[in-house]
mmCIF file of C-alpha atoms and ligand atoms in Angstrom:
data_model
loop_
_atom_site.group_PDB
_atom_site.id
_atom_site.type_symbol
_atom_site.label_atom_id
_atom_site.label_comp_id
_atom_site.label_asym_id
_atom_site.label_seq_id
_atom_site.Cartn_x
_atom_site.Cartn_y
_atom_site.Cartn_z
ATOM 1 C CA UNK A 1138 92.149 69.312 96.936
ATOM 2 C CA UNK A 1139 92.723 73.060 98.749
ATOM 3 C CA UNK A 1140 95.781 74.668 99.195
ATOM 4 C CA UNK A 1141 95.463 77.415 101.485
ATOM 5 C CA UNK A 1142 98.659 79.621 102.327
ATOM 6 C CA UNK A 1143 99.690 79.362 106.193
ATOM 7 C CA UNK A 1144 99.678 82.433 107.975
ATOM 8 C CA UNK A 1145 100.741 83.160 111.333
ATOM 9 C CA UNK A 1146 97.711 83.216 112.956
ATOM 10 C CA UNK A 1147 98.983 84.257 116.565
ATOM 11 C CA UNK A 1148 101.264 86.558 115.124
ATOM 12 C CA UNK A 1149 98.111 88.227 113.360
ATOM 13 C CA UNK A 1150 95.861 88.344 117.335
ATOM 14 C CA UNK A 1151 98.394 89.442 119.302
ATOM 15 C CA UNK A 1152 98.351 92.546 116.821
ATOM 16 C CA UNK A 1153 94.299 93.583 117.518
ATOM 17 C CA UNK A 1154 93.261 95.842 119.631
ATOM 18 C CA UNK A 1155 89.436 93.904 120.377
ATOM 19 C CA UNK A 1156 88.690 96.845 122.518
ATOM 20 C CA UNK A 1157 85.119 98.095 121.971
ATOM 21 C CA UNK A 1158 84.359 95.601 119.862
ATOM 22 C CA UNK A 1159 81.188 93.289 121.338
ATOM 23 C CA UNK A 1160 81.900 89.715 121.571
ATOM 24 C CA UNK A 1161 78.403 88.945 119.492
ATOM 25 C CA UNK A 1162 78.427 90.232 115.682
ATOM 26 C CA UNK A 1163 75.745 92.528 114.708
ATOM 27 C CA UNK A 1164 74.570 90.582 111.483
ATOM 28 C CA UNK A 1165 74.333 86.560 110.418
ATOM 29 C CA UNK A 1166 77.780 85.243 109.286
ATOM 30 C CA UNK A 1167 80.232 82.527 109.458
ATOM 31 C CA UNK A 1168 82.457 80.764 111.939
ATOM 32 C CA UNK A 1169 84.759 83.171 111.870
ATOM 33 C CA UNK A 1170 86.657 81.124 114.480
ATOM 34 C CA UNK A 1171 87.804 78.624 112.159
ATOM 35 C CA UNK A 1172 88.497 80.748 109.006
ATOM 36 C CA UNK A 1173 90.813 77.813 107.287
ATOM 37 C CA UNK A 1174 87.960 75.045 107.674
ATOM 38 C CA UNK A 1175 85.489 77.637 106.655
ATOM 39 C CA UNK A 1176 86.867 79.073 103.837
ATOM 40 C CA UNK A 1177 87.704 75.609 102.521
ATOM 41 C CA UNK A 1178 84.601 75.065 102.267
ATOM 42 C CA UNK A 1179 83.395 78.004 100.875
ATOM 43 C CA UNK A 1180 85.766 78.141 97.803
ATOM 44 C CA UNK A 1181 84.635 74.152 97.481
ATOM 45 C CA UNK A 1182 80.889 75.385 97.521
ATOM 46 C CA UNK A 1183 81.495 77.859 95.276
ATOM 47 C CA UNK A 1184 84.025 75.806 92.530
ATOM 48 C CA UNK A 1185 81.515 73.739 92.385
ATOM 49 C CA UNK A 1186 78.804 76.283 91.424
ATOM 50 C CA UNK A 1187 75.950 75.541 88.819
ATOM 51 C CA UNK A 1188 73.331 78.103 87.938
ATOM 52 C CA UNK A 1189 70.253 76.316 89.585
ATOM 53 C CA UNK A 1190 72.035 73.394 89.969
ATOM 54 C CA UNK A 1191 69.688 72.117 92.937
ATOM 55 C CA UNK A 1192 66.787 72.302 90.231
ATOM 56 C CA UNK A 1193 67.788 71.755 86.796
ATOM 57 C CA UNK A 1194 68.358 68.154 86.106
ATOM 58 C CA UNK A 1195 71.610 67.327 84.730
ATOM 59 C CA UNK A 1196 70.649 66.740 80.819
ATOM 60 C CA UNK A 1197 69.950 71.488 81.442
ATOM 61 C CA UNK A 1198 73.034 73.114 81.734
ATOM 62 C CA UNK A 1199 72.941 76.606 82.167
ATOM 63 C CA UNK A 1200 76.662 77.736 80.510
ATOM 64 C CA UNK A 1201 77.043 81.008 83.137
ATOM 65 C CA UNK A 1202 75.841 83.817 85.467
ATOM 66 C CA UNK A 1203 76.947 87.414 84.547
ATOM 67 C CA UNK A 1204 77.205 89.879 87.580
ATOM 68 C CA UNK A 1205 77.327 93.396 86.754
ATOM 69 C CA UNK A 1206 80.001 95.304 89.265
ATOM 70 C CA UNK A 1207 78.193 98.784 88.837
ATOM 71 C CA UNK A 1208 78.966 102.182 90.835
ATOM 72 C CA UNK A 1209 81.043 105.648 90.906
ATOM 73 C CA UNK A 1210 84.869 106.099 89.576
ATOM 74 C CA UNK A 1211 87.246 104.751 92.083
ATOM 75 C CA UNK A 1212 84.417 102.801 94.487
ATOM 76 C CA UNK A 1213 86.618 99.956 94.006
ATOM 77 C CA UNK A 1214 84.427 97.769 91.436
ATOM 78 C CA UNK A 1215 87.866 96.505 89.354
ATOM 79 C CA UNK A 1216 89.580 95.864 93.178
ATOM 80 C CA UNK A 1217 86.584 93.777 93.443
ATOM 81 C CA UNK A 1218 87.064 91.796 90.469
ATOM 82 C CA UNK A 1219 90.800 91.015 91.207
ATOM 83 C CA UNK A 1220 89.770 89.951 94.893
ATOM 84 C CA UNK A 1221 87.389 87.800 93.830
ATOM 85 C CA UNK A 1222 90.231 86.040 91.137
ATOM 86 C CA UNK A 1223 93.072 86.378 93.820
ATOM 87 C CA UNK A 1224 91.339 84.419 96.458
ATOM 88 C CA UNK A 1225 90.590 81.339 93.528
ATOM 89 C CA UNK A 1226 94.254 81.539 91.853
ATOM 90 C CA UNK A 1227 95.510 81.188 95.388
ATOM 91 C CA UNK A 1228 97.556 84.299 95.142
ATOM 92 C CA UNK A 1229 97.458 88.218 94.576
ATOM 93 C CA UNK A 1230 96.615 88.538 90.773
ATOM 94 C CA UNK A 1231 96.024 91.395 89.799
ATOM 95 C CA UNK A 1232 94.528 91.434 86.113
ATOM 96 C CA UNK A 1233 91.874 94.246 85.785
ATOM 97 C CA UNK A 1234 93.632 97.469 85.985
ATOM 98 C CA UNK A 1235 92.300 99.382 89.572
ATOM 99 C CA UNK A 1236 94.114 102.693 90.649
ATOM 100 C CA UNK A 1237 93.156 105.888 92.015
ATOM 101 C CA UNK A 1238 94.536 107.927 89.311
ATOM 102 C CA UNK A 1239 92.375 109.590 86.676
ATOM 103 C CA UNK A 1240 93.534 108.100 83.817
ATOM 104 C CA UNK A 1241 92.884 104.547 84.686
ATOM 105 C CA UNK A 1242 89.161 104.025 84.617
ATOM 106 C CA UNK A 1243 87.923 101.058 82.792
ATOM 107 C CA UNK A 1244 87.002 102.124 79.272
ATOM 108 C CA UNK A 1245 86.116 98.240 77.611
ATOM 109 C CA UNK A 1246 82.950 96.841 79.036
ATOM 110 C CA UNK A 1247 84.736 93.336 80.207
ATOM 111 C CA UNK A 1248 83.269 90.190 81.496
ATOM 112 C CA UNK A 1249 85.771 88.351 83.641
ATOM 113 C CA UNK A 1250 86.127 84.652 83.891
ATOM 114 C CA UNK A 1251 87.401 83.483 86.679
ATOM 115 C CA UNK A 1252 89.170 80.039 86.903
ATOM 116 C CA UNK A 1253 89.291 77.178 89.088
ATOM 117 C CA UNK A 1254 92.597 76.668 90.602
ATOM 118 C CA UNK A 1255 91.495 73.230 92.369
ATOM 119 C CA UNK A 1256 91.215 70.817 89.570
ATOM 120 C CA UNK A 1257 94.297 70.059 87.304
ATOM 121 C CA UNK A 1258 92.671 70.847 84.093
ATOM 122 C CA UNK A 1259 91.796 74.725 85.043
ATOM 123 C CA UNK A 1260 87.952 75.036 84.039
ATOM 124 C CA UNK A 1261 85.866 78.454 84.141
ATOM 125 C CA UNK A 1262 83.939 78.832 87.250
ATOM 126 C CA UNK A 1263 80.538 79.175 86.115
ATOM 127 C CA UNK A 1264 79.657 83.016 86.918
ATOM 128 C CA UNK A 1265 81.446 86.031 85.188
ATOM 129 C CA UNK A 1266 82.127 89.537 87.070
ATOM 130 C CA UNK A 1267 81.081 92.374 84.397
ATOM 131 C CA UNK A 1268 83.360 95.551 85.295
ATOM 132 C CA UNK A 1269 82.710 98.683 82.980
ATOM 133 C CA UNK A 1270 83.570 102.175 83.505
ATOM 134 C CA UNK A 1271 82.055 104.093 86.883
ATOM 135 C CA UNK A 1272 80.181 106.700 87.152
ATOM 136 C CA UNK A 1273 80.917 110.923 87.410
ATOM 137 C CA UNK A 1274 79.488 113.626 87.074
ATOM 138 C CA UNK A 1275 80.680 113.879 83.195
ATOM 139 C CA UNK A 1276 79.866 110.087 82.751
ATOM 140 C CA UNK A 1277 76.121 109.792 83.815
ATOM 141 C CA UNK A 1278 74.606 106.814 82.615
ATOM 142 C CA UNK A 1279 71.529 106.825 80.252
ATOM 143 C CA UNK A 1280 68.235 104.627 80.535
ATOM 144 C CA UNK A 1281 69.013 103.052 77.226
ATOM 145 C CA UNK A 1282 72.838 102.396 77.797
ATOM 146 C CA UNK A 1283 71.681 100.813 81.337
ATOM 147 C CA UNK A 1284 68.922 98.029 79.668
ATOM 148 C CA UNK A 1285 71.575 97.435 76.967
ATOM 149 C CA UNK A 1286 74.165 96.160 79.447
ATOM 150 C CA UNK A 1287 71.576 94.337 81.495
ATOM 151 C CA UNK A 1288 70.089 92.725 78.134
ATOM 152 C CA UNK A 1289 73.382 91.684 77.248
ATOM 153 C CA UNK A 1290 73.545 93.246 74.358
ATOM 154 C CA UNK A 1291 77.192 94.689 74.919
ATOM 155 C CA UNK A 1292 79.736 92.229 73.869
ATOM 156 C CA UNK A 1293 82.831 91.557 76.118
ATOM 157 C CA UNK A 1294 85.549 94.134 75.480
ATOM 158 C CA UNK A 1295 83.564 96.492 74.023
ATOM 159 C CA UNK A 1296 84.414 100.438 74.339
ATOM 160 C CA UNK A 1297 81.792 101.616 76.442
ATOM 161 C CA UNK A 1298 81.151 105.208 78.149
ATOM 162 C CA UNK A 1299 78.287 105.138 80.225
ATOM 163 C CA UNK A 1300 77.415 108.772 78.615
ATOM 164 C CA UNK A 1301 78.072 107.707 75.306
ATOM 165 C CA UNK A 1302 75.759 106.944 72.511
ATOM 166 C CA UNK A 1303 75.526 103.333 71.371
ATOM 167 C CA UNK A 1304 74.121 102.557 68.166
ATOM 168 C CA UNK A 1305 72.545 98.680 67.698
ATOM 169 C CA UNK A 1306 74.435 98.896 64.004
ATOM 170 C CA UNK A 1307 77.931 98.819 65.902
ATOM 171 C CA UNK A 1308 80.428 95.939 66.033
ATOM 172 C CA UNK A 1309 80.145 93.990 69.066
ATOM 173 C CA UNK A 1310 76.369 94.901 69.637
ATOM 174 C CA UNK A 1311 74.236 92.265 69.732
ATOM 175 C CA UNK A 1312 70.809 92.012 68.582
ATOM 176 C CA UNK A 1313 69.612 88.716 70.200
ATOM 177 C CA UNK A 1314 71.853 88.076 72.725
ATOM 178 C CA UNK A 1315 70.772 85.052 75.183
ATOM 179 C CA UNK A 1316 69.747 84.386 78.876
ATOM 180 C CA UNK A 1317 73.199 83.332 79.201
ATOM 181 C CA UNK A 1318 74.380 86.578 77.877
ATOM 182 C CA UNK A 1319 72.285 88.993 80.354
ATOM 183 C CA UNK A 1320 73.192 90.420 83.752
ATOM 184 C CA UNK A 1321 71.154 88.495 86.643
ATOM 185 C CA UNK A 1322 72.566 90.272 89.357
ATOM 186 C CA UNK A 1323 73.912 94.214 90.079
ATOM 187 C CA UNK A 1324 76.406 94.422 92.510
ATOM 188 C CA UNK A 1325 76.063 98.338 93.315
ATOM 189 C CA UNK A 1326 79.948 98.798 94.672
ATOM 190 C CA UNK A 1327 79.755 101.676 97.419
ATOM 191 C CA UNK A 1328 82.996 103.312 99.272
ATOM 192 C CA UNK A 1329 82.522 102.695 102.847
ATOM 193 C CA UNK A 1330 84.827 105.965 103.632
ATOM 194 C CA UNK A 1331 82.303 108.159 101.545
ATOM 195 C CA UNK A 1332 79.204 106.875 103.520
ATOM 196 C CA UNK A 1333 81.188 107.331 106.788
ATOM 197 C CA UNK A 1334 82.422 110.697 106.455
ATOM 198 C CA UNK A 1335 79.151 111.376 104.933
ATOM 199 C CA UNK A 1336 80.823 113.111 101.859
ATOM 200 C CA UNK A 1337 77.488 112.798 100.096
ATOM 201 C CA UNK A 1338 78.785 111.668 96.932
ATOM 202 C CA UNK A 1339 77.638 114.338 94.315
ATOM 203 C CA UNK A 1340 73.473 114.318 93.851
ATOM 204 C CA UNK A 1341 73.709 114.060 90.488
ATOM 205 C CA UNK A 1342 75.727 110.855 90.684
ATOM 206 C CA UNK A 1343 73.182 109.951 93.461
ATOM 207 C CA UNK A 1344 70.222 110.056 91.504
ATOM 208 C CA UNK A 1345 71.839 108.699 88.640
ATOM 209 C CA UNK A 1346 72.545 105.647 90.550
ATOM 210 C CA UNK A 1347 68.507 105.418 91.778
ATOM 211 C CA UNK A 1348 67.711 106.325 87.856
ATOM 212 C CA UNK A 1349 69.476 103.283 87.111
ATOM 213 C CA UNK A 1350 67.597 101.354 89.615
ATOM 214 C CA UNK A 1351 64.811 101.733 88.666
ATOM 215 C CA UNK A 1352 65.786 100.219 85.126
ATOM 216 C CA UNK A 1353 67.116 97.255 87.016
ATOM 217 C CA UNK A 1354 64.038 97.227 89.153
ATOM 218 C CA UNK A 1355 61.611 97.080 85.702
ATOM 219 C CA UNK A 1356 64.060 93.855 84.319
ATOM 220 C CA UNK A 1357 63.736 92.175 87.770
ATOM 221 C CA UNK A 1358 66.943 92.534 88.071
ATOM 222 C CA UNK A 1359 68.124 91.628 91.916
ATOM 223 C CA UNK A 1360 70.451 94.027 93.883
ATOM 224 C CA UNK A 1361 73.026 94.010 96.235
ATOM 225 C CA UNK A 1362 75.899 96.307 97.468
ATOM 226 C CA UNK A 1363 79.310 95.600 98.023
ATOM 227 C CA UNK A 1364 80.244 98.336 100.802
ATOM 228 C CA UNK A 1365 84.184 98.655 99.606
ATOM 229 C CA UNK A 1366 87.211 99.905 101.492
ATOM 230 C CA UNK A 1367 85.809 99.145 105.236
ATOM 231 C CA UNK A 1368 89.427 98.553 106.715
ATOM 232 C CA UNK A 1369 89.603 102.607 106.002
ATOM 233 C CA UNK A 1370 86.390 103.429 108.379
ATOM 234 C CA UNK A 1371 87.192 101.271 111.360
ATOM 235 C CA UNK A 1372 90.755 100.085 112.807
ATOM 236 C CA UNK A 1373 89.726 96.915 114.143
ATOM 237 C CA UNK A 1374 88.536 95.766 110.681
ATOM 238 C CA UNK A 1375 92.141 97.348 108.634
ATOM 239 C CA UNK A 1376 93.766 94.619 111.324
ATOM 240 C CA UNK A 1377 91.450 91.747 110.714
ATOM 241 C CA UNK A 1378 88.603 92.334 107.969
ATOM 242 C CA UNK A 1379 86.848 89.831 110.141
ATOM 243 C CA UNK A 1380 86.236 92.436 112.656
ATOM 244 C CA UNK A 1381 84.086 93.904 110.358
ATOM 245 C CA UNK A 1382 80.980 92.046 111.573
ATOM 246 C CA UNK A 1383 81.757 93.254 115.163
ATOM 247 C CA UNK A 1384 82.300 97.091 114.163
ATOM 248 C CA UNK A 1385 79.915 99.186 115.061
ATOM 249 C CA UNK A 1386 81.188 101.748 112.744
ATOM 250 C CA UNK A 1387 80.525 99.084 109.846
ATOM 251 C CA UNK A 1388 77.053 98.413 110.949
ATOM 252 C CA UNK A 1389 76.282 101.833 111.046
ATOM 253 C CA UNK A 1390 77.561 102.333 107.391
ATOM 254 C CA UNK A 1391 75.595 99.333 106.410
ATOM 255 C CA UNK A 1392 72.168 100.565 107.678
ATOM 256 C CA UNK A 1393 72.910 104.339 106.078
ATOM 257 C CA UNK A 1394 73.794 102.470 102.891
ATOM 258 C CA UNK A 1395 70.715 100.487 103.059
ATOM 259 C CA UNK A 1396 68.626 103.436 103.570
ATOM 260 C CA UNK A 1397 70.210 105.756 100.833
ATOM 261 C CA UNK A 1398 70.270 102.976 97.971
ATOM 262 C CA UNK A 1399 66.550 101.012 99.198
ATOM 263 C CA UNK A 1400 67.660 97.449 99.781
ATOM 264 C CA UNK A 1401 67.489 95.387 102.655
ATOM 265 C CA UNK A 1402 70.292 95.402 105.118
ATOM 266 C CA UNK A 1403 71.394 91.789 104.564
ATOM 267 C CA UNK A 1404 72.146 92.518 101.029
ATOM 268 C CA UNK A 1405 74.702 94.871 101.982
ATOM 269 C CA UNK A 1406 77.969 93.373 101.895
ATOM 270 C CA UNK A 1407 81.472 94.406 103.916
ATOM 271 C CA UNK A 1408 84.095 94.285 101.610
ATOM 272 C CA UNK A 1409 87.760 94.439 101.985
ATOM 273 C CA UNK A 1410 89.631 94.498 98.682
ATOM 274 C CA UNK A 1411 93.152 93.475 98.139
ATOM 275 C CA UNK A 1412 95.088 96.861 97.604
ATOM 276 C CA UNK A 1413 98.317 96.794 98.637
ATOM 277 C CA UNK A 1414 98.857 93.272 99.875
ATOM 278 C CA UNK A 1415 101.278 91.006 98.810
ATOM 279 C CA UNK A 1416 99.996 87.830 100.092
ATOM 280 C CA UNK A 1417 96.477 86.477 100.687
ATOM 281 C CA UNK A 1418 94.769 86.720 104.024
ATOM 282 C CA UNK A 1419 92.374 83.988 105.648
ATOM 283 C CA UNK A 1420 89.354 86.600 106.789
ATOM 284 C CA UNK A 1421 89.762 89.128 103.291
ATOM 285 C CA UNK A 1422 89.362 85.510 101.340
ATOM 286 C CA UNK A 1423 86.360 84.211 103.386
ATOM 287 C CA UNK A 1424 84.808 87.595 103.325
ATOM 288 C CA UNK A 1425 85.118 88.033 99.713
ATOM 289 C CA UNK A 1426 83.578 84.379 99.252
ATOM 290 C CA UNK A 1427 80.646 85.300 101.837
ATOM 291 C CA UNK A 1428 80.105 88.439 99.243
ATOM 292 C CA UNK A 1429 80.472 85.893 96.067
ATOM 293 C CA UNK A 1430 78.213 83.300 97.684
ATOM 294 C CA UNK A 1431 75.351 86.198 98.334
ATOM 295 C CA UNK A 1432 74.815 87.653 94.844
ATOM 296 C CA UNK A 1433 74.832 83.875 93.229
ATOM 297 C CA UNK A 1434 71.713 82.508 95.285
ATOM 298 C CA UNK A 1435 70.475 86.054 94.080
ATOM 299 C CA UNK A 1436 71.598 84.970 90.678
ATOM 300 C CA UNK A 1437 69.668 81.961 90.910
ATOM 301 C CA UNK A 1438 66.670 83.694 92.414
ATOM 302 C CA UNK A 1439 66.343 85.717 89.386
ATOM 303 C CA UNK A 1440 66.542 82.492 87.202
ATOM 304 C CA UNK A 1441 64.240 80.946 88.753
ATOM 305 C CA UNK A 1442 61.614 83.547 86.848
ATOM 306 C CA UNK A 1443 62.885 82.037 83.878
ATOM 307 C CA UNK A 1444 62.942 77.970 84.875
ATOM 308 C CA UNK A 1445 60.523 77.160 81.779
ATOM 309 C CA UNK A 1446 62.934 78.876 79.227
ATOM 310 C CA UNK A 1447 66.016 77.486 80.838
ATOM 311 C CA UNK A 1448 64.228 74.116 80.653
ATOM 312 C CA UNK A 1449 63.388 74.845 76.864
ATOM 313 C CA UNK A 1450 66.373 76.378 75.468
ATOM 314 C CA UNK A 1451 69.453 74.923 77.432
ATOM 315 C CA UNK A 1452 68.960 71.197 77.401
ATOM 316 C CA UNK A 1453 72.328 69.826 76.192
ATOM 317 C CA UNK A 1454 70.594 66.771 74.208
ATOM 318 C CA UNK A 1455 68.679 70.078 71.968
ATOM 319 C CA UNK A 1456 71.890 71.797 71.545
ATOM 320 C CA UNK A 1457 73.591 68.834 69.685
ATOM 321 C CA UNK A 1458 70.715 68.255 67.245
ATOM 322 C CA UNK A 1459 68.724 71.572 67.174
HETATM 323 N N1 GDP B 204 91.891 100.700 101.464
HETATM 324 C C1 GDP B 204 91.220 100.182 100.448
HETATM 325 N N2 GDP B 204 91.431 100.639 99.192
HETATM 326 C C2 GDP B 204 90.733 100.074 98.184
HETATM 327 C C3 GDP B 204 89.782 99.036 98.390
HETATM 328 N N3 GDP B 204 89.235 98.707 97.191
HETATM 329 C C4 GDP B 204 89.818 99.498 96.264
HETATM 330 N N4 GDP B 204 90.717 100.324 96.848
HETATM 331 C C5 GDP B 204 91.548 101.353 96.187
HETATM 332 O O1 GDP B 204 90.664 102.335 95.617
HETATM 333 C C6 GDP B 204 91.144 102.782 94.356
HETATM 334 C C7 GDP B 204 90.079 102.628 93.278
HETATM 335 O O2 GDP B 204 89.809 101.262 93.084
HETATM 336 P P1 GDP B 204 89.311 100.680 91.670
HETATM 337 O O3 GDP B 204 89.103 99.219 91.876
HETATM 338 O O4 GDP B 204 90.200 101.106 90.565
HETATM 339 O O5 GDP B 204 87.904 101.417 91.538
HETATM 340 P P2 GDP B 204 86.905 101.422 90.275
HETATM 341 O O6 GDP B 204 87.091 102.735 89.588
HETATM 342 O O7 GDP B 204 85.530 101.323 90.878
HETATM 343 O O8 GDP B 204 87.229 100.249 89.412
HETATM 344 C C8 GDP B 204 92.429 101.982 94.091
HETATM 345 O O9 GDP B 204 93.535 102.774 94.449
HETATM 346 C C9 GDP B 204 92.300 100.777 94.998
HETATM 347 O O10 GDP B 204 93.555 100.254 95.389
HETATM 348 C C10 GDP B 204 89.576 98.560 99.738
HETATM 349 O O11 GDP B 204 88.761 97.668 100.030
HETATM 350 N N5 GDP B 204 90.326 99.171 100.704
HETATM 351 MG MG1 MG B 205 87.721 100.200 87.360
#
């Protein structure tokens, strides 16, 4: 069973200002006229995830995903993270640290777990949100640090710099870590108001970011963006985050984002992030789950490559007598 909060809807409409905003969105989403029924469903859909679960029959069981929030200082990758949590706890939880100021950047490498708040025994949902330290101009990443993370060999909570030099003798490396253990999605997390004001982030951060890429690109990894903070480009949207798909202003930052970073517009994802809320909204929630709902079929896609291993290695009946 759902709970979802009650909001005053009406309230909320009377407060828009639709002008200039086309009745038609510009991309494929939801009903965005019945956000309670469709967000219902969505967090159901998504509760419910298994890795593969349409193909893997039910003696395989995949434990996880891991999805690697990855992108500049401040883009909004921990905001992200607590979203994500906040819309399944049914309430603003705030549990990675996320600020503006300098001296809280995410130092641990740390894969989140996010729980179910539906069922009365709360279970792990079955995909974990990696959130590390961003990117600057003193923190570049290097090739080797990048294929560690993606081939799971960084252990949860582990110090990381992106600059830094790992050695495979350290604690909390791992050697052989599993399928279950690697990253099968990137979620590259952009700041909308940076695209928008066309701020060109710094080139060395830039091409950093494409560097990194192509690592991801040589492990198959799949890619999408999360396009953060779009209530601060467009009005409409800071009102109702479901404007976003009517905002020309979005759209535009969508296309330029799917230029600059080489991936196909409909991975691009409006984000709003819960900042300075103090209760949960219908269209941040369903937006956030449209996001979530995106990067696990790409999850799943990138499995797929590995269906025979899956098959081999995680049948339950093996793991009992191996
Ligand atoms: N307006 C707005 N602010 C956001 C959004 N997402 C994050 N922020 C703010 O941006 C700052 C940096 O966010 P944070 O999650 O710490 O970025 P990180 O360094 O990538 O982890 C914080 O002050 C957040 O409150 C968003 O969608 N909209
Ligand atoms: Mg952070």
């Amino acid at each position: 069973m759902h709970t979802v909060n009650i909001y005053s809807v009406e309230e909320k409409m009377s407060q828009i200002d639709f002008d200039g905003l086309p009745e038609t969105p510009w991309g494929k989403t939801c009903n965005w006229n019945n956000t309670f029924e469709t967000l219902a469903e969505l967090k159901d859909e998504l509760e419910n995830f298994e890795p593969m679960g349409d193909l893997l029959a039910g003696e395989v069981h995949f434990p996880q995903v891991n999805i690697l929030l990855f992108g500049c200082v401040g883009a909004g990758k921990s905001s992200v993270f607590n979203t994500i949590n906040s819309v399944f706890r049914g309430k603003i939880f705030n549990v990675a640290l996320a600020s503006c100021a300098e001296h809280v950047v995410t130092t641990k490498f740390t894969k989140y777990r996010v729980m179910s708040g539906s069922s009365t025994l709360p279970m792990p949902l079955k995909f974990r949100l990696c959130d590390m330290r961003g990117l600057d101009e003193e923190h570049l990443m290097t090739k080797e640090n990048m294929r560690y993370i993606l081939e799971g060999s960084i252990a949860d909570r582990f110090p990381f710099d992106p600059s830094g030099n790992i050695s495979v003798d350290m604690p909390g490396f791992k050697k052989h870590p599993g399928l279950d253990e690697k990253i099968h999605c990137v979620a590259l997390v952009q700041d909308a108001s940076m695209v928008d004001t066309l701020q060109v982030l710094s080139p060395e951060v830039t091409k950093n970011i494409k560097e990194m890429q192509t690592v991801m690109n040589s492990l198959d990894i799949p890619q999408v963006v999360i396009l953060s903070k779009i209530d601060s480009i467009c009005e409409a949207t800071k009102q109702d985050a479901a404007n976003a798909f009517r905002s020309a202003k979005v759209e535009k930052c969508v296309a330029i984002v799917s230029e600059v970073l080489g991936l196909p517009k409909n991975m691009v994802f409006p984000m709003k992030n819960y900042e300075n809320e103090c209760q949960l909204d219908p269209s941040i929630d369903t937006m956030a789950l449209l996001t979530l709902k995106g990067i696990l079929n790409n999850c799943d896609a990138h499995l797929f490559n590995h269906y025979d291993e899956i098959v081999k290695k995680y049948a339950v009946a093996e793991r009992r007598n191996p």
